[in-house]
Coordinates of C-alpha atoms in Angstrom, one line a residue:
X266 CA 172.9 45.8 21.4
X267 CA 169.6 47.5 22.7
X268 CA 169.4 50.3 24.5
X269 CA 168.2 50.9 27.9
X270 CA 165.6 53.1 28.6
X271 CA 163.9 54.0 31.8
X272 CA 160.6 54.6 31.3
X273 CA 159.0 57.4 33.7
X274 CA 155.2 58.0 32.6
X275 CA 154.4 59.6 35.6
X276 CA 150.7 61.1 35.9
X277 CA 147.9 62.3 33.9
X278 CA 149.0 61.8 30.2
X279 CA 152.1 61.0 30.8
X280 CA 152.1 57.1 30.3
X281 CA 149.2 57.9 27.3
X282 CA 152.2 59.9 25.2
X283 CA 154.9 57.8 26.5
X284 CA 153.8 54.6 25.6
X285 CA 153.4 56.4 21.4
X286 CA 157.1 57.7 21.8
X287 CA 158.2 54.1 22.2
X288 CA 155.5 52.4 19.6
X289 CA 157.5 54.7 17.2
X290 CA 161.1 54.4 18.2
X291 CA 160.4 50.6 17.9
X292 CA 158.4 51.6 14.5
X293 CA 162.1 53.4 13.4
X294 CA 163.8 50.1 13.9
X295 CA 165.7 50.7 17.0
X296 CA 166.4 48.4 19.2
X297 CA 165.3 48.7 22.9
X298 CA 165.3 47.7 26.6
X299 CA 163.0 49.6 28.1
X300 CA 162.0 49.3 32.1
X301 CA 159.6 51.2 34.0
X302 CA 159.5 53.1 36.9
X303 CA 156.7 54.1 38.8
X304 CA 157.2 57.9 39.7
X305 CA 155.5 61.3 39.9
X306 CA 152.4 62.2 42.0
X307 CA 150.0 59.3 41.9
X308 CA 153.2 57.3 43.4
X309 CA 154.0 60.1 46.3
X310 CA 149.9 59.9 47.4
X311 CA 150.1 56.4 47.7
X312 CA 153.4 55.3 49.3
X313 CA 155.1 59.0 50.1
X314 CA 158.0 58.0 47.6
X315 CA 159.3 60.7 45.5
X316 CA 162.7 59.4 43.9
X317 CA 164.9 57.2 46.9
X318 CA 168.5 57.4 46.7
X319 CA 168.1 53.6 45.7
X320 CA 165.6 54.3 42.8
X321 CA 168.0 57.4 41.5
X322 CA 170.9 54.8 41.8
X323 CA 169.3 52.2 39.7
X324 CA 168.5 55.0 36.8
X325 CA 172.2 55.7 37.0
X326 CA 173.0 52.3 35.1
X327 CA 170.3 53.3 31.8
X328 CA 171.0 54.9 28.6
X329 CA 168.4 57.3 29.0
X330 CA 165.5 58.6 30.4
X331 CA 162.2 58.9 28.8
X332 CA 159.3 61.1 30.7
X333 CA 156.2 61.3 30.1
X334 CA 154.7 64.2 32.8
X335 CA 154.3 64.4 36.4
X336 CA 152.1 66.0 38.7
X337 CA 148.8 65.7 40.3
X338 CA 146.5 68.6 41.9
X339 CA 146.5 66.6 44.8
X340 CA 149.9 67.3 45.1
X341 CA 151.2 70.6 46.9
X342 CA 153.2 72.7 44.0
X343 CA 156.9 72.0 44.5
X344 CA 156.7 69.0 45.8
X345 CA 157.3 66.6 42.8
X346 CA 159.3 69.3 41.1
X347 CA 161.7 69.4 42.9
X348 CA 162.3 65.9 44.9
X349 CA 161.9 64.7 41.2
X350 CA 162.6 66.5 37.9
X351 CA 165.8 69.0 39.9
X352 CA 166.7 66.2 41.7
X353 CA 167.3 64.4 38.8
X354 CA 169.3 67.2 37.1
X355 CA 171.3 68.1 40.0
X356 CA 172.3 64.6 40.8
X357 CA 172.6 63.5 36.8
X358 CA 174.3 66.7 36.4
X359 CA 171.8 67.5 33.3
X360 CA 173.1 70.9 33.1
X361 CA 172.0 71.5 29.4
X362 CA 168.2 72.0 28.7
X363 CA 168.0 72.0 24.8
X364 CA 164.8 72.5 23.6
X365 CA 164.7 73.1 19.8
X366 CA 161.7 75.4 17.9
X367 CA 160.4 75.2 14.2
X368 CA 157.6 76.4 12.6
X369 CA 155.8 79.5 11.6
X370 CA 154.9 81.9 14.2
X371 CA 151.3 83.7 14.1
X372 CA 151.3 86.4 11.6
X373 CA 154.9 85.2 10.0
X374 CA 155.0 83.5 6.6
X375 CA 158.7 82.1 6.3
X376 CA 159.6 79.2 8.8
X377 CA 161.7 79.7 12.0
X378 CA 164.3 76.9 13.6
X379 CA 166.1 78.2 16.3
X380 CA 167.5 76.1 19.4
X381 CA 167.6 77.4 23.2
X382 CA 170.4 76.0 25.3
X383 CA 169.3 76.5 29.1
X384 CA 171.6 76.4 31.8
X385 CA 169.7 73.2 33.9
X386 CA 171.5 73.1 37.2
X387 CA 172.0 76.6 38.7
X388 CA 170.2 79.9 38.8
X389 CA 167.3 80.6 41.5
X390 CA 166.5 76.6 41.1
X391 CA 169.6 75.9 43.4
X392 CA 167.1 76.7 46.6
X393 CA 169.6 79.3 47.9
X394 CA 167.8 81.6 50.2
X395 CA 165.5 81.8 52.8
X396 CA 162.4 83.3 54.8
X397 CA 161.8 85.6 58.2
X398 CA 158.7 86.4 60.3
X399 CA 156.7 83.9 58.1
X400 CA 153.3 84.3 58.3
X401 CA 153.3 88.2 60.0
X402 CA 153.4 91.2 57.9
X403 CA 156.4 92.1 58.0
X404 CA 157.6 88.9 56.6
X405 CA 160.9 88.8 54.2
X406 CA 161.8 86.1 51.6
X407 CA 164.7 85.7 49.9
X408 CA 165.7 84.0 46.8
X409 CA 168.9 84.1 45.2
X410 CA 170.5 83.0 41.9
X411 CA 174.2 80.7 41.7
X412 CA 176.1 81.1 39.1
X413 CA 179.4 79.6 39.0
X414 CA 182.0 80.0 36.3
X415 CA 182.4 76.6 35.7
X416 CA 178.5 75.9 35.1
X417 CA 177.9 79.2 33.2
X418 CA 181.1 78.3 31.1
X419 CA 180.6 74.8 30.1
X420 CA 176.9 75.6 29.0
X421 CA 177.7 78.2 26.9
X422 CA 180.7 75.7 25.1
X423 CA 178.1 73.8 24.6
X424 CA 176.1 76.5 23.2
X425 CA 179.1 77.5 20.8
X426 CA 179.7 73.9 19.5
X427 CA 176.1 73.4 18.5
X428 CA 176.2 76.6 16.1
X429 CA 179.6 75.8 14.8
X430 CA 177.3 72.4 13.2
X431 CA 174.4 74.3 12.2
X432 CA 174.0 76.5 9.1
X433 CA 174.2 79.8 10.5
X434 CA 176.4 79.4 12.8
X435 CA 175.2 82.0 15.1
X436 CA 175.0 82.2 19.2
X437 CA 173.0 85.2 21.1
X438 CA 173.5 85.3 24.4
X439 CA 169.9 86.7 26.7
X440 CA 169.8 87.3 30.3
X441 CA 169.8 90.9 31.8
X442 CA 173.0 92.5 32.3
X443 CA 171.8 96.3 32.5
X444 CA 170.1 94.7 36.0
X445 CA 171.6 91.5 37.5
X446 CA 174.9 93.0 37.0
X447 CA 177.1 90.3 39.0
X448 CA 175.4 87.6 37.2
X449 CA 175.3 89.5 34.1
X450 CA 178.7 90.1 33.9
X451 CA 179.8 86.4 34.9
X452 CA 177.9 85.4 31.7
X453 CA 178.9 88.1 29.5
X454 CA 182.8 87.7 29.9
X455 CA 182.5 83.8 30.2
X456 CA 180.2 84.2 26.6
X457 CA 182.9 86.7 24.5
X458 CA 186.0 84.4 26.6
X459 CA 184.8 81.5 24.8
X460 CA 183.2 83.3 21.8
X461 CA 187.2 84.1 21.0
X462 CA 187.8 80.0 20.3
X463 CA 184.7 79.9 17.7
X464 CA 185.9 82.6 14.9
X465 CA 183.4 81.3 12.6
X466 CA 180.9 81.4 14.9
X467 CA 178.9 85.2 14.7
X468 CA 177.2 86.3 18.0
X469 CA 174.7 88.7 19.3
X470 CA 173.5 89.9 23.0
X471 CA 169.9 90.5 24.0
X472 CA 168.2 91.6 27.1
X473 CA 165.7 88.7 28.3
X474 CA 162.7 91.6 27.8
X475 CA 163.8 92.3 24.1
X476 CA 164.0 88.6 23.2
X477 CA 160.4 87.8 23.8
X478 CA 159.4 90.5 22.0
X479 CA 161.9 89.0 19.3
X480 CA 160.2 86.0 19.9
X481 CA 157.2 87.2 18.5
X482 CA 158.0 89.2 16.0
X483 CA 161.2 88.2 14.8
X484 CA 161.8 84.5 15.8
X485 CA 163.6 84.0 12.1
X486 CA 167.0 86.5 13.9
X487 CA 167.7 83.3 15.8
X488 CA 169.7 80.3 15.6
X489 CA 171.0 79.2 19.1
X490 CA 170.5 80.9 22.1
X491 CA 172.1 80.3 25.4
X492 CA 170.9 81.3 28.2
X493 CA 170.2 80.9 32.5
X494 CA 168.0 79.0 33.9
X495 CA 164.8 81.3 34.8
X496 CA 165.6 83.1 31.7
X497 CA 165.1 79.7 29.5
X498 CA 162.3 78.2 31.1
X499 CA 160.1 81.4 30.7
X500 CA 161.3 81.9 27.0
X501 CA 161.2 77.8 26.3
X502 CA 157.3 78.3 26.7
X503 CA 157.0 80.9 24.5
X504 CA 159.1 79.5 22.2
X505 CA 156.6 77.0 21.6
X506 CA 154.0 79.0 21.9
X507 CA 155.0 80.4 18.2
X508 CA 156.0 77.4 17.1
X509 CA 152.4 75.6 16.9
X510 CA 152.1 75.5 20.9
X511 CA 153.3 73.3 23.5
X512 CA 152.0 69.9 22.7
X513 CA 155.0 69.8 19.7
X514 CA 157.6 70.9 22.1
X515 CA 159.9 68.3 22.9
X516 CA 163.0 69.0 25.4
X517 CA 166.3 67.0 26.4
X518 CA 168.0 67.1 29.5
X519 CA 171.3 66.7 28.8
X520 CA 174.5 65.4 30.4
X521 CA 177.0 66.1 27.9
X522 CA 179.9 64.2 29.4
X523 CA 178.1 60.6 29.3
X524 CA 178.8 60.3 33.2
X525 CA 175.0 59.1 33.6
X526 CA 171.7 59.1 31.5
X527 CA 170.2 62.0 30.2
X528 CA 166.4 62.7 30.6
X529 CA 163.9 63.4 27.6
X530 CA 160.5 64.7 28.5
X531 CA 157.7 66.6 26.4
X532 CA 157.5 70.2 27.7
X533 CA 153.8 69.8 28.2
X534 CA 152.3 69.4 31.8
X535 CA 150.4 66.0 33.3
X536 CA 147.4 67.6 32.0
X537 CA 144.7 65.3 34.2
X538 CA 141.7 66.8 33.0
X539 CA 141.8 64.9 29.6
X540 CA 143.3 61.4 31.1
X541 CA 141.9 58.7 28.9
X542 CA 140.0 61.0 26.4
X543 CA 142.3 60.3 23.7
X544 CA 142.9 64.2 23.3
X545 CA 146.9 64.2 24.2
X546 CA 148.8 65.1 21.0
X547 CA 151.8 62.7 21.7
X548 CA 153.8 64.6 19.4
X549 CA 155.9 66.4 21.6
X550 CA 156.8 63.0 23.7
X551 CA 157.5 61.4 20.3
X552 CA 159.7 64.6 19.5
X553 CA 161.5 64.1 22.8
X554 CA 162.1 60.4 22.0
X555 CA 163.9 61.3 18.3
X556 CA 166.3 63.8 20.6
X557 CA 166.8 60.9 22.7
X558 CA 168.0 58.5 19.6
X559 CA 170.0 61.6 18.1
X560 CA 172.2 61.5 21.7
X561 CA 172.1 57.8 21.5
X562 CA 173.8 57.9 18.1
X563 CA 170.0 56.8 15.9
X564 CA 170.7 59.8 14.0
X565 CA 169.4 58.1 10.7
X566 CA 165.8 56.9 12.7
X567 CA 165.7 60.0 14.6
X568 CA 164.9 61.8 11.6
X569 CA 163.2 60.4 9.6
X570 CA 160.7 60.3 13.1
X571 CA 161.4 64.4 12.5
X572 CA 160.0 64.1 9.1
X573 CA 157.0 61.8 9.9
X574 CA 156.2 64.1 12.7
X575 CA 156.5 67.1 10.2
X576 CA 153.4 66.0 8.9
X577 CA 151.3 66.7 11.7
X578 CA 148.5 64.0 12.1
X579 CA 145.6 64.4 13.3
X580 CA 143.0 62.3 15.5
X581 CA 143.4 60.4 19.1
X582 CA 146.0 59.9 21.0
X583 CA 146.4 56.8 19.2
X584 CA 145.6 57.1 16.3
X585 CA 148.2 60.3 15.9
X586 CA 151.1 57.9 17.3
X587 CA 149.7 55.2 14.7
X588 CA 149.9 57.4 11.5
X589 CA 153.5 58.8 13.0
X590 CA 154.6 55.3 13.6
X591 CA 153.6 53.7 9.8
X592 CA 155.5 57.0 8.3
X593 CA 158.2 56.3 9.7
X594 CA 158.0 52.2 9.0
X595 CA 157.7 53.3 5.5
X596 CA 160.5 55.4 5.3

């Protein structure tokens, strides 16, 4: 049977990318229904809708989600973000962000692959907090961070049961405990409490700062990291900074427990100043797709879309997904 796919190119380059992620899934031999919705920016400017209860129902019924990129400048910052993209996490409960890295960083030799598991639903995203005298000088804002045990806990299984399938077998645990040390210490005795269950499983502890300077010049120390939200979408950039930038970073938003789709998205922004120039590298959407067909259970076409991609073509927009899509047919 196919699978369903909601298709959300949303603005800019969004639907350019999108529309070469599925040319190659279909390329891989996978059978799918894909339908697609009309959401981002472009949509909100036009009608004012943003994601309706309705439309977030109707996603609710798909396999998954493939994104493309949303935003527009028109657009006032926060807007999409979060009536959108959190909305969707929150309400999905996507509460793993799993966005892996390989390469070779600037002024490395030897390959890295390393994995970052990001805590997707808590954190300072929540909205929890609040402003006074807005607008005067003696204005105050506050913003805090949630963290409960049982979102904190069931990320960092996650995070444990990934290793335990990978080679090394090896967790590190960043967020800043000398500091935030309520939130620290949640995560620090829910990490070692569920550390104890994975003997084979080795683990380390690193302090947000120290890790991006790790991330430069010692990205090979890693296999998976878990971490909180803020935390991993700051270090999710520079991971792909150093692992040849962020048009090959692809991303999943994951809900592990199959209660609704999970969402696949390049990390890359909407990018509207090369719309229809043919200079989007669709590798990061076509990335995204093969973590979507790994999840799915394609783990056969999702890598050898890995290997295609490996190969880094060059050219349009186009023509990249073109010489991606025959590898892969030929394979």
């Amino acid at each position: 049977m196919a699978h369903r796919i909601a298709l959300i190119g949303g603005d800019g380059i969004g639907p350019e990318v999108t529309a070469e992620a599925v040319k190659v899934v279909r390329a891989a031999g996978v059978n799918i229904d894909a339908t697609e919705f009309d959401l981002g920016g472009s949509r909100y400017l036009r009608d004012g809708e943003i994601l309706s209860d309705a439309t977030l129902n109707e996603l609710r019924a798909f396999d998954a989600i493939l994104l493309g990129a949303v935003g527009t400048p028109d657009v006032p910052p926060g807007v999409i973000e979060r009536g959108l993209l959190l909305k969707m996490r929150f309400d999905l409960d996507l509460y793993v962000n799993q966005r892996p890295f390989a390469g070779t960083a600037p002024g490395h030799v030897t390959p890295h692959d390393f994995v970052v598991i990001r805590e997707n639903t808590e954190g300072p995203y929540v909205g929890e907090g609040g402003v006074l005298r807005r607008g005067t000088p003696h204005e105050i804002a506050t913003q805090g961070s949630v963290n409960s045990r049982h979102g904190v806990e069931r990320c960092i299984r996650y995070a444990f049961e990934l290793a335990a399938k990978r080679n090394r077998k090896h967790v590190t645990l960043v967020h800043k405990t000398n500091v935030l040390t309520f939130a620290g210490d949640l995560w620090q005795r829910a990490f070692n409490e569920v550390a104890a269950e994975f003997p084979q499983v080795e683990t380390a502890y690193n302090h947000v700062d120290a890790a991006c300077i790790y991330f430069v010049e010692d990205p090979h120390r890693y296999d998976v990291i878990v971490t909180d939200n803020l935390f991993g979408d700051i270090l999710t950039d520079l991971g792909g900074a150093v692992s040849g930038g962020i048009g090959l970073a692809s991303s999943a938003n994951l809900n592990p427990a199959r209660t609704g789709p999970s969402m696949f998205e390049p990390s890359h922004g909407s990018a509207p100043d090369i719309v229809g120039t043919g200079k989007a590298n669709p590798t990061a959407a076509i990335l995204s797709a093969a973590l979507m067909l790994e999840f799915l259970g394609e783990n056969d076409a999702a890598a050898r879309i890995r290997t295609a991609c490996d190969a880094l073509p060059t050219g349009s927009t186009v023509e990249i997904g073109n010489a991606i899509a025959a590898a892969v047919a030929a394979n």
